CSV table of C-alpha atoms in Angstrom, one decimal:
chain,number,residue,atom,x,y,z
C,1,MET,CA,30.3,-24.8,26.4
C,2,SER,CA,27.7,-25.2,23.7
C,3,LEU,CA,29.4,-22.4,21.8
C,4,PHE,CA,32.7,-24.3,21.9
C,5,ILE,CA,31.0,-27.5,20.7
C,6,ASN,CA,29.4,-25.7,17.9
C,7,TYR,CA,32.7,-24.2,16.9
C,8,ILE,CA,34.3,-27.7,16.9
C,9,LYS,CA,31.5,-29.0,14.7
C,10,ASP,CA,32.0,-26.1,12.4
C,11,LYS,CA,35.8,-26.7,12.1
C,12,ILE,CA,35.7,-30.5,12.2
C,13,LYS,CA,36.8,-30.8,8.6
C,14,SER,CA,39.8,-28.7,9.2
C,15,ILE,CA,40.7,-30.7,12.3
C,16,ILE,CA,40.4,-34.0,10.5
C,17,LEU,CA,42.5,-32.7,7.6
C,18,SER,CA,45.2,-31.5,10.1
C,19,VAL,CA,45.3,-34.9,11.8
C,20,PHE,CA,45.4,-36.6,8.4
C,21,ILE,CA,48.4,-34.5,7.3
C,22,LEU,CA,50.3,-35.5,10.5
C,23,VAL,CA,49.6,-39.1,9.9
C,24,ILE,CA,51.0,-38.8,6.3
C,25,PHE,CA,54.1,-37.1,7.7
C,26,PHE,CA,54.5,-39.9,10.3
C,27,LEU,CA,54.2,-42.6,7.6
C,28,VAL,CA,56.7,-40.9,5.3
C,29,TYR,CA,59.2,-40.5,8.1
C,30,ARG,CA,58.8,-44.2,9.0
C,31,LEU,CA,59.0,-45.3,5.4
C,32,TYR,CA,62.3,-43.5,4.8
C,33,GLU,CA,63.6,-44.3,8.3
C,34,ILE,CA,64.2,-40.7,9.1
C,35,ASN,CA,65.0,-39.8,12.7
C,36,MET,CA,61.7,-39.7,14.6
C,37,GLU,CA,63.0,-37.1,17.0
C,38,ALA,CA,62.8,-34.6,14.2
C,39,PHE,CA,59.2,-35.7,13.4
C,40,LEU,CA,58.2,-35.3,17.1
C,41,TYR,CA,59.9,-31.8,17.3
C,42,ALA,CA,58.1,-30.7,14.1
C,43,SER,CA,54.8,-32.1,15.2
C,44,VAL,CA,54.9,-30.4,18.6
C,45,LEU,CA,55.8,-27.1,17.0
C,46,SER,CA,53.0,-27.5,14.4
C,47,ILE,CA,50.5,-28.5,17.1
C,48,SER,CA,51.5,-25.5,19.3
C,49,ILE,CA,51.2,-23.0,16.5
C,50,GLY,CA,47.9,-24.7,15.4
C,51,PHE,CA,46.6,-24.5,19.0
C,52,ILE,CA,47.3,-20.8,19.1
C,53,ILE,CA,45.6,-20.3,15.8
C,54,PHE,CA,42.7,-22.4,17.0
C,55,ILE,CA,42.3,-20.3,20.2
C,56,ILE,CA,42.5,-17.0,18.2
C,57,SER,CA,40.0,-18.4,15.6
C,58,PHE,CA,37.6,-19.5,18.4
C,59,LEU,CA,37.7,-16.1,20.1
C,60,ARG,CA,36.9,-14.4,16.7
C,61,TYR,CA,34.1,-16.9,16.2
C,62,LYS,CA,32.7,-16.2,19.7
C,63,ASN,CA,32.8,-12.4,18.9
C,64,TYR,CA,31.0,-12.9,15.6
C,65,ILE,CA,28.2,-15.0,17.3
C,66,GLU,CA,27.8,-12.4,20.0
C,67,GLU,CA,27.6,-9.6,17.4
C,68,LEU,CA,25.1,-11.5,15.3
C,69,ASN,CA,22.9,-12.1,18.3
C,70,LEU,CA,23.1,-8.4,19.0
C,71,LEU,CA,22.0,-7.8,15.4
C,72,LYS,CA,19.0,-10.2,15.8
C,73,ASN,CA,17.7,-8.2,18.8
C,74,MET,CA,18.0,-4.8,17.1
C,75,GLU,CA,14.6,-3.1,16.9
C,76,ASN,CA,15.6,0.2,15.3
C,77,ASN,CA,17.9,1.7,12.7
C,78,ASP,CA,20.8,2.3,15.1
C,79,GLU,CA,24.3,2.3,13.7
C,80,ILE,CA,25.5,-1.2,13.0
C,81,ASN,CA,28.8,-2.2,14.7
C,82,ILE,CA,28.5,-5.8,13.6
C,83,LEU,CA,31.7,-7.4,12.3
C,84,ASN,CA,33.8,-4.5,13.4
C,85,LYS,CA,36.9,-5.9,11.7
C,86,ASN,CA,39.2,-4.6,9.0
C,87,ASP,CA,39.3,-7.6,6.7
C,88,LYS,CA,37.7,-7.5,3.3
C,89,ILE,CA,35.0,-10.1,4.1
C,90,SER,CA,33.9,-8.4,7.3
C,91,LYS,CA,33.6,-5.1,5.4
C,92,GLU,CA,31.4,-6.7,2.8
C,93,TYR,CA,29.3,-8.3,5.5
C,94,LYS,CA,28.9,-4.9,7.1
C,95,ILE,CA,27.7,-3.3,3.8
C,96,ILE,CA,25.2,-6.1,3.1
C,97,LEU,CA,23.9,-6.1,6.7
C,98,LYS,CA,23.6,-2.3,6.6
C,99,LYS,CA,21.6,-2.4,3.4
C,100,LEU,CA,19.3,-5.2,4.8
C,101,ASN,CA,18.7,-3.2,8.0
C,102,ASP,CA,17.9,-0.1,6.1
C,103,LYS,CA,15.5,-2.0,3.9
C,104,ILE,CA,13.8,-3.5,6.9
C,105,TYR,CA,13.5,-0.2,8.6
C,106,LYS,CA,12.0,1.5,5.5
C,107,THR,CA,9.6,-1.4,5.1
C,108,GLU,CA,8.5,-1.0,8.8
C,109,LEU,CA,8.0,2.7,8.3
C,110,LYS,CA,5.9,2.1,5.1
C,111,TYR,CA,3.8,-0.5,6.9
C,112,LYS,CA,3.2,1.7,9.9
C,113,ASP,CA,2.2,4.6,7.5
C,114,GLU,CA,-0.2,2.3,5.6
C,115,ILE,CA,-1.8,1.2,8.9
C,116,LYS,CA,-2.1,4.8,10.0
C,117,ASN,CA,-3.7,5.8,6.7
C,118,GLN,CA,-6.2,2.9,6.9
C,119,GLU,CA,-7.1,3.9,10.5
C,120,GLU,CA,-7.7,7.5,9.4
C,121,PHE,CA,-9.8,6.3,6.4
C,122,PHE,CA,-12.0,4.0,8.5
C,123,ILE,CA,-12.5,6.6,11.2
C,124,MET,CA,-13.7,9.2,8.6
C,125,TRP,CA,-15.8,6.5,6.8
C,126,THR,CA,-17.5,5.4,10.1
C,127,HIS,CA,-18.4,9.0,10.9
C,128,GLN,CA,-19.8,9.4,7.4
C,129,VAL,CA,-21.9,6.2,7.3
C,130,LYS,CA,-23.4,6.8,10.8
C,131,LEU,CA,-25.2,9.9,9.6
C,132,PRO,CA,-27.8,8.2,7.3
C,133,ILE,CA,-28.2,5.3,9.8
C,134,THR,CA,-29.0,7.9,12.5
C,135,ALA,CA,-31.4,9.7,10.2
C,136,ILE,CA,-33.3,6.5,9.5
C,137,LYS,CA,-33.5,5.7,13.2
C,138,ILE,CA,-34.9,9.2,14.0
C,139,LEU,CA,-37.5,8.9,11.2
C,140,LEU,CA,-38.6,5.5,12.4
C,141,ASP,CA,-38.8,6.7,16.1
C,142,THR,CA,-40.6,10.0,15.5
C,143,GLU,CA,-42.7,9.6,12.4
C,144,GLU,CA,-45.8,7.5,12.3
C,145,ASN,CA,-46.2,7.5,8.5
C,146,VAL,CA,-42.6,7.4,7.3
C,147,ASP,CA,-42.0,8.6,3.8
C,148,LYS,CA,-40.5,5.6,2.0
C,149,SER,CA,-38.6,7.8,-0.4
C,150,ILE,CA,-36.7,9.4,2.4
C,151,ILE,CA,-35.7,5.9,3.8
C,152,LYS,CA,-34.7,4.8,0.3
C,153,SER,CA,-32.6,7.9,-0.2
C,154,GLN,CA,-30.7,7.3,3.1
C,155,LEU,CA,-30.3,3.6,2.3
C,156,ASN,CA,-28.9,4.6,-1.1
C,157,ARG,CA,-26.4,6.8,0.8
C,158,ILE,CA,-25.3,3.8,2.9
C,159,ASP,CA,-25.0,1.7,-0.3
C,160,GLN,CA,-22.7,4.4,-1.8
C,161,TYR,CA,-20.5,4.5,1.3
C,162,THR,CA,-20.3,0.7,1.4
C,163,LYS,CA,-19.1,0.8,-2.2
C,164,MET,CA,-16.6,3.5,-1.3
C,165,VAL,CA,-15.0,1.5,1.4
C,166,LEU,CA,-14.8,-1.6,-0.8
C,167,ALA,CA,-13.2,0.5,-3.5
C,168,TYR,CA,-10.6,1.7,-1.0
C,169,ILE,CA,-9.7,-1.8,0.1
C,170,ARG,CA,-9.5,-3.1,-3.5
C,171,LEU,CA,-7.4,-0.2,-4.7
C,172,ASN,CA,-4.9,-0.9,-1.9
C,173,SER,CA,-4.9,-4.6,-2.5
C,174,GLU,CA,-1.8,-6.3,-4.0
C,175,ASN,CA,-4.2,-8.5,-6.1
C,176,PHE,CA,-6.0,-5.4,-7.5
C,177,ASP,CA,-6.6,-5.6,-11.3
C,178,PHE,CA,-8.9,-4.3,-14.0
C,179,LEU,CA,-11.1,-6.1,-16.5
C,180,ILE,CA,-10.6,-3.9,-19.5
C,181,GLU,CA,-13.2,-4.1,-22.3
C,182,LYS,CA,-15.2,-2.0,-24.7
C,183,ILE,CA,-18.4,-0.8,-23.1
C,184,ASN,CA,-21.2,1.5,-24.0
C,185,LEU,CA,-21.1,4.8,-22.0
C,186,ASP,CA,-24.8,5.4,-22.2
C,187,ASN,CA,-25.6,2.0,-20.6
C,188,ILE,CA,-23.3,2.8,-17.6
C,189,ILE,CA,-24.8,6.2,-17.1
C,190,LYS,CA,-28.4,4.8,-17.3
C,191,ASN,CA,-27.6,2.2,-14.7
C,192,VAL,CA,-26.3,4.8,-12.3
C,193,ILE,CA,-29.3,7.1,-12.9
C,194,LYS,CA,-31.6,4.2,-11.9
C,195,ASN,CA,-29.9,4.0,-8.5
C,196,PHE,CA,-30.6,7.6,-7.8
C,197,LYS,CA,-34.1,7.8,-9.2
C,198,THR,CA,-35.7,8.1,-5.8
C,199,GLU,CA,-33.3,10.8,-4.6
C,200,PHE,CA,-34.0,12.9,-7.7
C,201,ILE,CA,-37.8,12.6,-7.1
C,202,TYR,CA,-37.5,13.3,-3.3
C,203,LYS,CA,-35.3,16.4,-3.8
C,204,ASN,CA,-37.2,17.6,-6.9
C,205,ILE,CA,-34.1,17.9,-8.9
C,206,LYS,CA,-34.4,17.8,-12.7
C,207,LEU,CA,-32.1,15.4,-14.6
C,208,ASN,CA,-31.1,16.2,-18.2
C,209,PHE,CA,-29.2,13.3,-19.8
C,210,SER,CA,-28.1,13.7,-23.4
C,211,LYS,CA,-27.2,10.3,-25.1
C,212,THR,CA,-23.6,10.1,-26.0
C,213,ASP,CA,-23.6,7.1,-28.4
C,214,LEU,CA,-20.1,6.4,-27.4
C,215,ASP,CA,-18.1,3.3,-26.6
C,216,ILE,CA,-15.1,3.5,-24.3
C,217,VAL,CA,-12.4,1.1,-23.4
C,218,THR,CA,-12.3,0.7,-19.6
C,219,ASP,CA,-13.3,-1.4,-16.6
C,220,LYS,CA,-17.1,-1.3,-16.4
C,221,LYS,CA,-17.6,-1.7,-12.7
C,222,TRP,CA,-14.9,0.9,-11.8
C,223,PHE,CA,-16.1,3.4,-14.3
C,224,GLU,CA,-19.6,3.0,-13.0
C,225,PHE,CA,-18.3,3.5,-9.5
C,226,VAL,CA,-16.8,6.8,-10.6
C,227,ILE,CA,-20.0,8.1,-12.1
C,228,GLU,CA,-22.0,7.0,-9.0
C,229,GLN,CA,-19.7,9.0,-6.7
C,230,ILE,CA,-19.8,12.1,-8.9
C,231,LEU,CA,-23.6,11.9,-9.2
C,232,SER,CA,-23.9,11.3,-5.4
C,233,ASN,CA,-21.8,14.4,-4.7
C,234,SER,CA,-23.9,16.5,-7.2
C,235,LEU,CA,-27.1,15.4,-5.5
C,236,LYS,CA,-25.7,16.0,-2.0
C,237,TYR,CA,-24.8,19.6,-2.7
C,238,THR,CA,-27.7,20.5,-5.1
C,239,ASN,CA,-30.9,21.5,-3.4
C,240,GLU,CA,-32.8,22.9,-6.4
C,241,GLY,CA,-32.4,23.2,-10.1
C,242,SER,CA,-31.0,20.5,-12.3
C,243,ILE,CA,-28.1,18.1,-13.1
C,244,ASP,CA,-27.0,17.7,-16.7
C,245,ILE,CA,-25.0,14.8,-18.1
C,246,PHE,CA,-23.6,15.2,-21.6
C,247,VAL,CA,-20.5,14.8,-23.7
C,248,GLU,CA,-18.8,17.8,-25.4
C,249,ASN,CA,-15.7,17.5,-27.5
C,250,GLY,CA,-14.9,14.1,-26.2
C,251,ILE,CA,-15.3,15.2,-22.6
C,252,LEU,CA,-17.9,13.7,-20.3
C,253,LYS,CA,-19.5,16.5,-18.2
C,254,ILE,CA,-21.7,16.2,-15.1
C,255,LYS,CA,-23.0,19.7,-14.4
C,256,ASP,CA,-25.1,20.7,-11.4
C,257,SER,CA,-26.7,23.9,-10.1
C,258,GLY,CA,-25.6,23.3,-6.5
C,259,ILE,CA,-23.8,25.4,-4.0
C,260,GLY,CA,-20.5,25.3,-5.8
C,261,ILE,CA,-16.9,25.1,-4.6
C,262,ASN,CA,-14.6,28.0,-3.4
C,263,LYS,CA,-11.8,28.6,-5.9
C,264,SER,CA,-9.3,28.4,-3.1
C,265,ASP,CA,-10.4,24.8,-2.4
C,266,LEU,CA,-10.2,23.6,-6.1
C,267,PRO,CA,-6.5,22.8,-6.1
C,268,ARG,CA,-6.9,20.4,-3.2
C,269,ILE,CA,-10.2,18.7,-3.7
C,270,PHE,CA,-8.7,15.4,-4.8
C,271,GLU,CA,-6.6,15.1,-1.6
C,272,LYS,CA,-7.6,12.4,0.8
C,273,GLY,CA,-9.7,13.8,3.7
C,274,TYR,CA,-9.8,17.3,2.3
C,275,THR,CA,-13.3,18.7,2.6
C,276,GLY,CA,-12.8,22.4,2.1
C,277,TYR,CA,-15.3,25.1,3.1
C,278,ASN,CA,-18.4,23.1,2.0
C,279,GLY,CA,-17.3,20.0,3.9
C,280,ARG,CA,-16.8,21.9,7.1
C,281,LYS,CA,-20.4,23.1,6.8
C,282,ASN,CA,-21.7,19.7,5.9
C,283,GLU,CA,-21.3,16.9,8.4
C,284,ASP,CA,-22.0,14.3,5.7
C,285,SER,CA,-18.6,15.0,4.0
C,286,SER,CA,-15.4,13.1,4.6
C,287,GLY,CA,-13.2,14.1,1.6
C,288,LEU,CA,-13.0,10.4,0.5
C,289,GLY,CA,-15.2,10.3,-2.6
C,290,LEU,CA,-13.2,12.6,-4.8
C,291,TYR,CA,-9.9,11.1,-3.6
C,292,LEU,CA,-11.0,7.6,-4.7
C,293,ILE,CA,-12.4,8.9,-8.0
C,294,SER,CA,-9.2,10.5,-8.9
C,295,ASN,CA,-7.2,7.4,-8.0
C,296,VAL,CA,-9.5,5.1,-10.0
C,297,LEU,CA,-9.4,7.4,-13.1
C,298,LYS,CA,-5.6,7.7,-12.9
C,299,LYS,CA,-5.4,3.9,-13.0
C,300,LEU,CA,-7.8,3.8,-15.9
C,301,HIS,CA,-5.8,6.6,-17.7
C,302,PHE,CA,-8.6,9.2,-17.7
C,303,ASN,CA,-8.0,12.8,-16.8
C,304,ILE,CA,-10.4,14.6,-14.5
C,305,TRP,CA,-10.8,18.2,-13.5
C,306,ILE,CA,-13.5,20.3,-11.8
C,307,GLU,CA,-14.8,23.8,-12.6
C,308,SER,CA,-17.0,25.5,-10.1
C,309,GLU,CA,-18.4,28.8,-8.9
C,310,VAL,CA,-20.0,29.4,-5.5
C,311,LYS,CA,-23.8,29.6,-5.7
C,312,ILE,CA,-23.8,28.9,-9.4
C,313,GLY,CA,-22.7,25.2,-9.7
C,314,THR,CA,-20.1,22.7,-10.4
C,315,ILE,CA,-18.9,20.9,-13.6
C,316,VAL,CA,-17.0,17.6,-13.3
C,317,ASN,CA,-15.0,16.9,-16.5
C,318,ILE,CA,-13.7,13.5,-17.6
C,319,ASP,CA,-11.5,13.4,-20.7
C,320,LEU,CA,-12.6,10.2,-22.5
C,321,SER,CA,-9.7,10.4,-25.1
C,322,GLN,CA,-7.2,8.3,-23.0
C,323,LYS,CA,-4.3,10.0,-24.9
C,324,ASP,CA,-1.8,7.3,-23.9
C,325,LYS,CA,-4.1,4.5,-25.0
C,326,ILE,CA,-2.2,1.8,-23.1
C,327,PHE,CA,-5.1,-0.6,-23.4
C,328,GLU,CA,-5.0,-0.8,-27.2
């Protein structure tokens, strides 16, 4: 009954107009003293035809509402049978609704994929950050005179992992943006080195830093994050020898004498979650650092590539030229 009332409300203007036209005809017939029998015959005929049209229109309206309710309850990308008519307007409605349904379906898939990626990231990150926390607990439980340098080294790891997860969240945020300015490269590198001072001393790794005397156009915090992650990786996989930081032919190089990377792993080292042979041997590896580094540098328009040989060492190269120079 409510459907019929809604239909009457929807068609009230047409009903009023029809009644108004009948009244005009009645007045005209009376004014010219035309036989009222003809008026009554024409009125009955018009009302009968109008009633038939009204019933047909109501049934179509009822069918439209039922199909629209069916569309509202659709939860997947099933074939749309809505407005299964042959008139032009219905066909246009079908096209529009099909496009909207496809768009909604694709959006849902994208959203589910993003949720899945985030879950995978945080599972890997949680596994990674638990290791230095566990190491600190073991040291505090088993050692009477705990070496503070070891504790500081593990806390520095936790700090790096925290920055890593914050970077991941910000990179995937809709409000993500850079603060681009001219900065001194040496100051950034020196700030990063200070954060790892304890770890260099604890592992007895020699640091060779050659001043660059260069200014670059970039985001200070994000570029500093990149250098931190690279240096953190170098220290993680270098047990003896040295780490060198210098610029050669406009390319910033961070070179270590660590365990190196298999050539077969090099093409995939920037993929999210890819750890390669070294990662499988090292529990403290998640394959997230290099993935984030490559994404940040891509947004900052720097090219990065890695050269490495097993048991000899690794060189991380960052081209500082920014050939597209979009920030100028």
